[in-house]
mmCIF file with all atom_site columns, C-alpha atoms in Angstrom:
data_model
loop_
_atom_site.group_PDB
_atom_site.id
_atom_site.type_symbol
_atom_site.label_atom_id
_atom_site.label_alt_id
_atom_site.label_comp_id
_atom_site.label_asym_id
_atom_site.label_entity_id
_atom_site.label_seq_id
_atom_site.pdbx_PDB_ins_code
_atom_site.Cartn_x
_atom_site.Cartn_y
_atom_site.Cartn_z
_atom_site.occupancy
_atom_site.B_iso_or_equiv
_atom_site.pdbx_formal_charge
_atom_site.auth_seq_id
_atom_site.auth_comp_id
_atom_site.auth_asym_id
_atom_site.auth_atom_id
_atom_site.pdbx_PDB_model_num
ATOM 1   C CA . UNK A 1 1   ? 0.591   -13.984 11.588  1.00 89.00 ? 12  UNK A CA 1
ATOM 2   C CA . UNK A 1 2   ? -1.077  -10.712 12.263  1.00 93.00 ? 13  UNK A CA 1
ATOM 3   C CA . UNK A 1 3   ? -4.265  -12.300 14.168  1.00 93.00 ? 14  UNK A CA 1
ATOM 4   C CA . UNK A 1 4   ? -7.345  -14.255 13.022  1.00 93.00 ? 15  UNK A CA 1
ATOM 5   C CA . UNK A 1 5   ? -10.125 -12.013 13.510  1.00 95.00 ? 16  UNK A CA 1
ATOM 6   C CA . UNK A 1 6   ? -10.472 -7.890  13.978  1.00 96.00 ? 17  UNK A CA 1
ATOM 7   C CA . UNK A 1 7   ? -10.168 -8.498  17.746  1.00 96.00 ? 18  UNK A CA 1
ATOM 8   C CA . UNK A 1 8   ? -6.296  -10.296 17.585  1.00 96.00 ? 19  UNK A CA 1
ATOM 9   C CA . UNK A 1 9   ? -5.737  -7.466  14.610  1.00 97.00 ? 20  UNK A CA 1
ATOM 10  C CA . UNK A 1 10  ? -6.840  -4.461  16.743  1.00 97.00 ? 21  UNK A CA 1
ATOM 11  C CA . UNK A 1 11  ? -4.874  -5.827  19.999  1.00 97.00 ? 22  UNK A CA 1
ATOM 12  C CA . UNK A 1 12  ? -1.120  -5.530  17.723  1.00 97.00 ? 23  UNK A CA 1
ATOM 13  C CA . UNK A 1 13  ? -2.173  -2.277  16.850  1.00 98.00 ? 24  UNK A CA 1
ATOM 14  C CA . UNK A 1 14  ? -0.311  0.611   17.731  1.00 98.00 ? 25  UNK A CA 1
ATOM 15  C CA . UNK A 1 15  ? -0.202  4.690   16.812  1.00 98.00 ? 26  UNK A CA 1
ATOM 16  C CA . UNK A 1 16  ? 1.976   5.706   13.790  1.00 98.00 ? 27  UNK A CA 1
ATOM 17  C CA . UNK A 1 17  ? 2.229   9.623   13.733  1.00 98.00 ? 28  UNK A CA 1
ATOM 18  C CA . UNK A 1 18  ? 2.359   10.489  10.033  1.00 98.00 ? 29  UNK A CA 1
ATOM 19  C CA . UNK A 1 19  ? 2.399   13.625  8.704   1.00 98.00 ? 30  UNK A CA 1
ATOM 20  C CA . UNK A 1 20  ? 0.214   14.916  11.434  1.00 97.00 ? 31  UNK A CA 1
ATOM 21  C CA . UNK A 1 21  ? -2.063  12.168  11.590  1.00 98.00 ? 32  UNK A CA 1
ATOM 22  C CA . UNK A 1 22  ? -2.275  9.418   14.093  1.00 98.00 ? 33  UNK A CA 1
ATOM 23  C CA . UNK A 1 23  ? -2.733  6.283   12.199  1.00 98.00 ? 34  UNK A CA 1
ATOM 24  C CA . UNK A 1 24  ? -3.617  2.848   13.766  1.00 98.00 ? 35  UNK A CA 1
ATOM 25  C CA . UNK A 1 25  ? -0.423  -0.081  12.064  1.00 98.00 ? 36  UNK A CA 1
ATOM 26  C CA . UNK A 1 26  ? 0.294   -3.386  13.255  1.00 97.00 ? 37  UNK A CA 1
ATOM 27  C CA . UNK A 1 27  ? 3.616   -3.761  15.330  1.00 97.00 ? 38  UNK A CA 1
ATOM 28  C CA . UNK A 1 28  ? 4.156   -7.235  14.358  1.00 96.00 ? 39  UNK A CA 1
ATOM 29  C CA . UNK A 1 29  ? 7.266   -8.017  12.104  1.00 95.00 ? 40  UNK A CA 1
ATOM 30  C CA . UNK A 1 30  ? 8.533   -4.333  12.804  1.00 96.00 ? 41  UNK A CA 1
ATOM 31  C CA . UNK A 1 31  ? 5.553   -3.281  10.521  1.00 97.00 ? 42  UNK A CA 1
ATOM 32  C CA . UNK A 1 32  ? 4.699   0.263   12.550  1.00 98.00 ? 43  UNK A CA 1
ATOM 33  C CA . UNK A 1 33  ? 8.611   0.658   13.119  1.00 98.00 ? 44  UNK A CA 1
ATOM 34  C CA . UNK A 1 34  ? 9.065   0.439   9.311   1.00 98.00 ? 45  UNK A CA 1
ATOM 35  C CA . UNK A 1 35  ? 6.176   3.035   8.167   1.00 98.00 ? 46  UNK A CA 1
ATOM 36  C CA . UNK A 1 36  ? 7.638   5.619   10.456  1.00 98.00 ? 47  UNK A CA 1
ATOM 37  C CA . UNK A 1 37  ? 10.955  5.243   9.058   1.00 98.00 ? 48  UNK A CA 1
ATOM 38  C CA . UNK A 1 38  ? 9.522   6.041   5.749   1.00 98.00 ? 49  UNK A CA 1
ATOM 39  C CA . UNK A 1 39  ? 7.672   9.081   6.942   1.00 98.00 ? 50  UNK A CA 1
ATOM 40  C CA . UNK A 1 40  ? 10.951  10.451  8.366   1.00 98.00 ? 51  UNK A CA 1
ATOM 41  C CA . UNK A 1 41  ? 12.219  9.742   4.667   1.00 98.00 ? 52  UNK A CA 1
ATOM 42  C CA . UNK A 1 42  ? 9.667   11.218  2.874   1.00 98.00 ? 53  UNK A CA 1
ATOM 43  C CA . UNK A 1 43  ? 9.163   14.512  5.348   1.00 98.00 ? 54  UNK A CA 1
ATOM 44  C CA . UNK A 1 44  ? 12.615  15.240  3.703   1.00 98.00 ? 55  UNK A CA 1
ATOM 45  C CA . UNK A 1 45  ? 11.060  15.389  0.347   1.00 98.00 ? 56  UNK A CA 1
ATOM 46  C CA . UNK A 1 46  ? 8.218   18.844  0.496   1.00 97.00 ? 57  UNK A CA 1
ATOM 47  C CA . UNK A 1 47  ? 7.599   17.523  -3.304  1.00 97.00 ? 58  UNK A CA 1
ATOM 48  C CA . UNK A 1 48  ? 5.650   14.845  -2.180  1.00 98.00 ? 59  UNK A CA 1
ATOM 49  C CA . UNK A 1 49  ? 3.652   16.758  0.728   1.00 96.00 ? 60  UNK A CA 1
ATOM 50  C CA . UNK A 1 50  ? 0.435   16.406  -1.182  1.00 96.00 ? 61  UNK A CA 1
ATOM 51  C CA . UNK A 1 51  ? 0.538   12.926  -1.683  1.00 98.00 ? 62  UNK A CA 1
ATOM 52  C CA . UNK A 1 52  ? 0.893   12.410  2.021   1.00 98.00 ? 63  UNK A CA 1
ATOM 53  C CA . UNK A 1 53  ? -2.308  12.390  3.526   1.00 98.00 ? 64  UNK A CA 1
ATOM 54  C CA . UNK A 1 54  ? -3.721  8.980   4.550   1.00 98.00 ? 65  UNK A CA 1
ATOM 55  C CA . UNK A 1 55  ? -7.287  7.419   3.278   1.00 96.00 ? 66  UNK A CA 1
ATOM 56  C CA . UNK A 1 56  ? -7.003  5.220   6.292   1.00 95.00 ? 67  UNK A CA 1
ATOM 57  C CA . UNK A 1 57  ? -4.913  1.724   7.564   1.00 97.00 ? 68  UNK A CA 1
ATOM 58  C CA . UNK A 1 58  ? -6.708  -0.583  9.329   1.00 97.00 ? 69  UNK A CA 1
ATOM 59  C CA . UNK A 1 59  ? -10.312 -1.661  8.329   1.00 96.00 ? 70  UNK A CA 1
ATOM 60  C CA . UNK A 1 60  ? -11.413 -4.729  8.908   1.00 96.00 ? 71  UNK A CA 1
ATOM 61  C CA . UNK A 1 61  ? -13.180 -5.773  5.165   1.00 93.00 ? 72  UNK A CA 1
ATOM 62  C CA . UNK A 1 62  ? -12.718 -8.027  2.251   1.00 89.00 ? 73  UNK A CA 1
ATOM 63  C CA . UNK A 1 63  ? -11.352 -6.510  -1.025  1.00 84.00 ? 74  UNK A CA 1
ATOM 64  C CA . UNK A 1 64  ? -13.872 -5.183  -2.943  1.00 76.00 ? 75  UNK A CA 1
ATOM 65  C CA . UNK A 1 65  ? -15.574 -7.413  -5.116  1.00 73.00 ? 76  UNK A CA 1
ATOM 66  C CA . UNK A 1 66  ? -13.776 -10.688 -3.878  1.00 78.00 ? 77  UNK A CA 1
ATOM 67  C CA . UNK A 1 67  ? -14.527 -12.983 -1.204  1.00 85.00 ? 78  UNK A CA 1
ATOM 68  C CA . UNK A 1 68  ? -11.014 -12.284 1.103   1.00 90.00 ? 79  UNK A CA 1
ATOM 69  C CA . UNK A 1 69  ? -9.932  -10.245 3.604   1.00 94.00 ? 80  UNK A CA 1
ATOM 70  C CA . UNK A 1 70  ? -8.098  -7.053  2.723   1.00 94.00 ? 81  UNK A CA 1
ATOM 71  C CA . UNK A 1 71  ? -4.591  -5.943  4.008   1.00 95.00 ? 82  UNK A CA 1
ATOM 72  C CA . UNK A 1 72  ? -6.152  -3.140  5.325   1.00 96.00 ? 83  UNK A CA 1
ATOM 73  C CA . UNK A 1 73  ? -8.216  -6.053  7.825   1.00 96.00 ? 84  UNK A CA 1
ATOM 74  C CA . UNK A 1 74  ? -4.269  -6.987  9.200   1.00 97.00 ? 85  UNK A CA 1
ATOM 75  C CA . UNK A 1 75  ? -3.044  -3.202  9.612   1.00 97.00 ? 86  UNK A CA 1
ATOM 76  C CA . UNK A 1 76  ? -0.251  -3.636  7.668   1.00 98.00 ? 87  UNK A CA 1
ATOM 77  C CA . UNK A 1 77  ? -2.138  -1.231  4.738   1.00 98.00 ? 88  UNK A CA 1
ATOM 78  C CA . UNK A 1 78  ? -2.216  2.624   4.036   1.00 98.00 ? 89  UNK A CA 1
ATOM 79  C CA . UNK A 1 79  ? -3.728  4.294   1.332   1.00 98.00 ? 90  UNK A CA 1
ATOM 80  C CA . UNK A 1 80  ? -2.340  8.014   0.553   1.00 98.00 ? 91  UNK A CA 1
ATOM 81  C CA . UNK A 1 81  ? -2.902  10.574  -1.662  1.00 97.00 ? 92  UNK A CA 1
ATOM 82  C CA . UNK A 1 82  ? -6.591  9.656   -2.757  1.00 96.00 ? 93  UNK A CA 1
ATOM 83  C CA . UNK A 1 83  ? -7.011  12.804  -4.992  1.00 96.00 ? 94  UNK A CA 1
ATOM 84  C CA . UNK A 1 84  ? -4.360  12.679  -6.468  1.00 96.00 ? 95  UNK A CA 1
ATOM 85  C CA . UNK A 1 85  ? -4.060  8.329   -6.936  1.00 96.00 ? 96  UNK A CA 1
ATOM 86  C CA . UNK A 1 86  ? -5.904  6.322   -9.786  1.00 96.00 ? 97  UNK A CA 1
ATOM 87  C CA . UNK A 1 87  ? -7.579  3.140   -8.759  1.00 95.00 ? 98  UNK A CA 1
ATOM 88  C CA . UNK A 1 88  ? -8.938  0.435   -11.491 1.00 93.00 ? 99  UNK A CA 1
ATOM 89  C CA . UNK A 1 89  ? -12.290 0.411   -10.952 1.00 91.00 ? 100 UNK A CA 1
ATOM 90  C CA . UNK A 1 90  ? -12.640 4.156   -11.034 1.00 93.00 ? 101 UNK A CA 1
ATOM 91  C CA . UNK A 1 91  ? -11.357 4.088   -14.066 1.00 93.00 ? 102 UNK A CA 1
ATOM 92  C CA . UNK A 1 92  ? -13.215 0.868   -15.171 1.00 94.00 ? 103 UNK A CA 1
ATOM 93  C CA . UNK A 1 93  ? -16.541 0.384   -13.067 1.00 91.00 ? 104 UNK A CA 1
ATOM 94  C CA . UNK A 1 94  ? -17.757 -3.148  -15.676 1.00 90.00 ? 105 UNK A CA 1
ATOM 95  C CA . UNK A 1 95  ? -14.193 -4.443  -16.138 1.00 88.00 ? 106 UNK A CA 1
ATOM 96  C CA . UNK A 1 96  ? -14.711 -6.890  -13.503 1.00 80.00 ? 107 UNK A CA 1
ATOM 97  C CA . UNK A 1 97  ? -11.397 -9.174  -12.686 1.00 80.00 ? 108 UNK A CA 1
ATOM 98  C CA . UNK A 1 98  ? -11.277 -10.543 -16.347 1.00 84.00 ? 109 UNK A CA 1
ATOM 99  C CA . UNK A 1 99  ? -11.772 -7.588  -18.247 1.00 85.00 ? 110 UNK A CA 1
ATOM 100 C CA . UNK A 1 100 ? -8.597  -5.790  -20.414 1.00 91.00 ? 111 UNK A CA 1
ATOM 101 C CA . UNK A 1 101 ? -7.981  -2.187  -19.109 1.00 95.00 ? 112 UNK A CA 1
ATOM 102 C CA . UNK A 1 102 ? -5.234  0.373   -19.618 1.00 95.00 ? 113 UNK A CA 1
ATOM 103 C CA . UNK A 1 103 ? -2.567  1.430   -16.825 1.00 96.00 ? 114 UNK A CA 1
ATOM 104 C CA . UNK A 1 104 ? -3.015  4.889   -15.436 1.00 93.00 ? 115 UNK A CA 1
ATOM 105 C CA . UNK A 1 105 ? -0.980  6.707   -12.923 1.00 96.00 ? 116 UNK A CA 1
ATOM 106 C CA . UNK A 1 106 ? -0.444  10.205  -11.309 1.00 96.00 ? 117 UNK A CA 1
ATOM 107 C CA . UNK A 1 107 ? 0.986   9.394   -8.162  1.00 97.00 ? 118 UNK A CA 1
ATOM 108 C CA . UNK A 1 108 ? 5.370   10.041  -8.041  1.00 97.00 ? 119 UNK A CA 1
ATOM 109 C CA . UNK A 1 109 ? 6.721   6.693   -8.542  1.00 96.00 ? 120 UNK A CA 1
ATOM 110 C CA . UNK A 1 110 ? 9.742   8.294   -6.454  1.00 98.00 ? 121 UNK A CA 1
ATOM 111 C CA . UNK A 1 111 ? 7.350   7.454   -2.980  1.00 98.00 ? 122 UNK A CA 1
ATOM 112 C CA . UNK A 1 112 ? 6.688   4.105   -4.365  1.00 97.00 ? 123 UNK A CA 1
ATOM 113 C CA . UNK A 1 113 ? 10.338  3.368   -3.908  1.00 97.00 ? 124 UNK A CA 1
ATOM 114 C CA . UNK A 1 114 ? 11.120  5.059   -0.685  1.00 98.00 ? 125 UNK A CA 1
ATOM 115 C CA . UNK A 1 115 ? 8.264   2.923   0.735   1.00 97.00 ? 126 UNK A CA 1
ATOM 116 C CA . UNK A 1 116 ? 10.105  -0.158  -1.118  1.00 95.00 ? 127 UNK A CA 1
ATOM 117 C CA . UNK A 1 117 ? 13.298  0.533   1.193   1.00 96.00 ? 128 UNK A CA 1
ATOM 118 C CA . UNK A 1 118 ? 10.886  0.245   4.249   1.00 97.00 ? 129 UNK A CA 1
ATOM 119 C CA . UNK A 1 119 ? 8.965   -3.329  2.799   1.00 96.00 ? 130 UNK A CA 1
ATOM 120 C CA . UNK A 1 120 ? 6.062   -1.840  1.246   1.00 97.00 ? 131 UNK A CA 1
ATOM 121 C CA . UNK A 1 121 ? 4.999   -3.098  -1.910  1.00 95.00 ? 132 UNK A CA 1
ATOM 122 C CA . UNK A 1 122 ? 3.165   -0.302  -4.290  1.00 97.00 ? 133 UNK A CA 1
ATOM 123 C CA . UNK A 1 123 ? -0.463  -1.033  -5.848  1.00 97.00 ? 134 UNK A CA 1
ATOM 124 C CA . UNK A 1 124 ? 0.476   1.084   -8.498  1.00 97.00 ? 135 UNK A CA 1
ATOM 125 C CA . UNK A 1 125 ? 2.705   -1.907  -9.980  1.00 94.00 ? 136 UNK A CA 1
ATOM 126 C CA . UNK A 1 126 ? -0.412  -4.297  -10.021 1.00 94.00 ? 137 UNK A CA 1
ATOM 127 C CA . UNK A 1 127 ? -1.771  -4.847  -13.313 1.00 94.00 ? 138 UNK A CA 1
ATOM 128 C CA . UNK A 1 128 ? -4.903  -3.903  -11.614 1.00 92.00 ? 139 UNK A CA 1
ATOM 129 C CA . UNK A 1 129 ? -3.750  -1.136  -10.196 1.00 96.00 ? 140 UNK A CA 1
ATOM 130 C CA . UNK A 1 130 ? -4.439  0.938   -6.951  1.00 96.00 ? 141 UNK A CA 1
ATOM 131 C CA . UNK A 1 131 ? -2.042  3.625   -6.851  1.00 97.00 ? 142 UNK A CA 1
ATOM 132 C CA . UNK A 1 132 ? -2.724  5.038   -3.396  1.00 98.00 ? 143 UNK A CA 1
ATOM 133 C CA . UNK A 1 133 ? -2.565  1.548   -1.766  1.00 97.00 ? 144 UNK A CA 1
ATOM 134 C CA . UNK A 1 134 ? 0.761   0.210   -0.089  1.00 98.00 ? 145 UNK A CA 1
ATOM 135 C CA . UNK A 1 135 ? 1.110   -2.785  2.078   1.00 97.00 ? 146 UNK A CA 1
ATOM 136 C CA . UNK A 1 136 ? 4.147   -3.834  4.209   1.00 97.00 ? 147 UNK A CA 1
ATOM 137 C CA . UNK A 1 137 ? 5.153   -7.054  2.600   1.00 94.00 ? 148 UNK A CA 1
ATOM 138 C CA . UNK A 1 138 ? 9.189   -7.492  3.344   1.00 90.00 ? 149 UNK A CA 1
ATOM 139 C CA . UNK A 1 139 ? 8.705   -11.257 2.216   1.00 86.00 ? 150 UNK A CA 1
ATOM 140 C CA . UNK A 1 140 ? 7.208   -9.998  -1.470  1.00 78.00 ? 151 UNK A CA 1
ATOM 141 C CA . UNK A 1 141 ? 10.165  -7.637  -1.653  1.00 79.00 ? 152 UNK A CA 1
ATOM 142 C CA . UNK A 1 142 ? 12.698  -10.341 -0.331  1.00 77.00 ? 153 UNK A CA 1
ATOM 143 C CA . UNK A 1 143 ? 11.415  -13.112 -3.031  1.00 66.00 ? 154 UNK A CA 1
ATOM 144 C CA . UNK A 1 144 ? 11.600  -10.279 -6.146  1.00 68.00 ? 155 UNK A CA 1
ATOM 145 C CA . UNK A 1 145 ? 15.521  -9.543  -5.048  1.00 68.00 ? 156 UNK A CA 1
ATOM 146 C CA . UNK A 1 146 ? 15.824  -13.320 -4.761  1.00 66.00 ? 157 UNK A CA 1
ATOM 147 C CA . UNK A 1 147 ? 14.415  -14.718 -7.835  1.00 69.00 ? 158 UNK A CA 1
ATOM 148 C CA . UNK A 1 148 ? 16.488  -11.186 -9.776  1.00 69.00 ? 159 UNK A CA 1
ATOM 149 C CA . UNK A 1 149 ? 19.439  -12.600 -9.030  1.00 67.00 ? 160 UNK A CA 1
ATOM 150 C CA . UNK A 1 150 ? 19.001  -16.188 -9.857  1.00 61.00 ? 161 UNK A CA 1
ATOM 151 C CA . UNK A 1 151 ? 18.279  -14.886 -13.538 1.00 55.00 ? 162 UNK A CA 1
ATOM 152 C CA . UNK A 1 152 ? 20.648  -15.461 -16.262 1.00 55.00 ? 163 UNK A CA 1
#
């Protein structure tokens, strides 16, 4: 959907201005449209102003530690707020995928949800979690309101 190798990826890519930085984002599915509808959201909240800054969106690379490609490879990820985010493997470098850990988290759940109204799904609900990572996923989103409702 967003292109099978960094070439397709990169040629879908277009600018997103947020908070001062120019970020590469896929404009497939509305993708780039929907991230800078968030950042006008979330320029409306000065709160949140430190959480802002971006770690990066596209980079083409498998997910650490695991043999597939990242959503950072399709441009449809962003990482914010690094200094201020919690990340499992920080936290437990021998864990590995099997291992139990504990949940931590610093970063306002109150972003996680303005990025939810744009299709961005929040790392920091993984059990292992990556609090600075979001990735546009409207389908995810769609399915969870879906599957809600059908319960008793």
């Amino acid at each position: 959907m967003y292109g099978n190798s960094q070439g397709q990826v990169s040629g879908n890519l277009v600018k997103v201005d947020w908070f001062g930085q120019s970020l590469p984002f896929t404009s497939v599915n509305g993708a780039a449209e929907q991230l800078k509808k968030a950042a006008a959201e979330l320029a409306q909240h000065p709160e949140f102003k430190k959480y802002m800054k971006s770690a990066g969106t596209f980079y083409w690379r498998n997910v650490r530690g695991a043999n597939r490609l990242s959503a950072h490879s399709y441009g449809i990820a962003i990482d914010l707020g690094v200094d201020n985010s919690d990340y499992w493997l920080w936290k437990y470098p021998n864990a590995g995928e099997e291992g139990k850990i504990q949940y931590y988290n610093r970063f306002p759940k109150e972003v996680a949800h303005i990025m939810e109204k744009y299709g961005f799904i929040w790392g920091g609900g993984w059990y292992h979690f990556d609090t600075m990572h979001f990735e546009y996923r409207p389908e995810i989103l769609e399915y969870a309101k879906l599957s809600n409702k059908q319960q008793p």
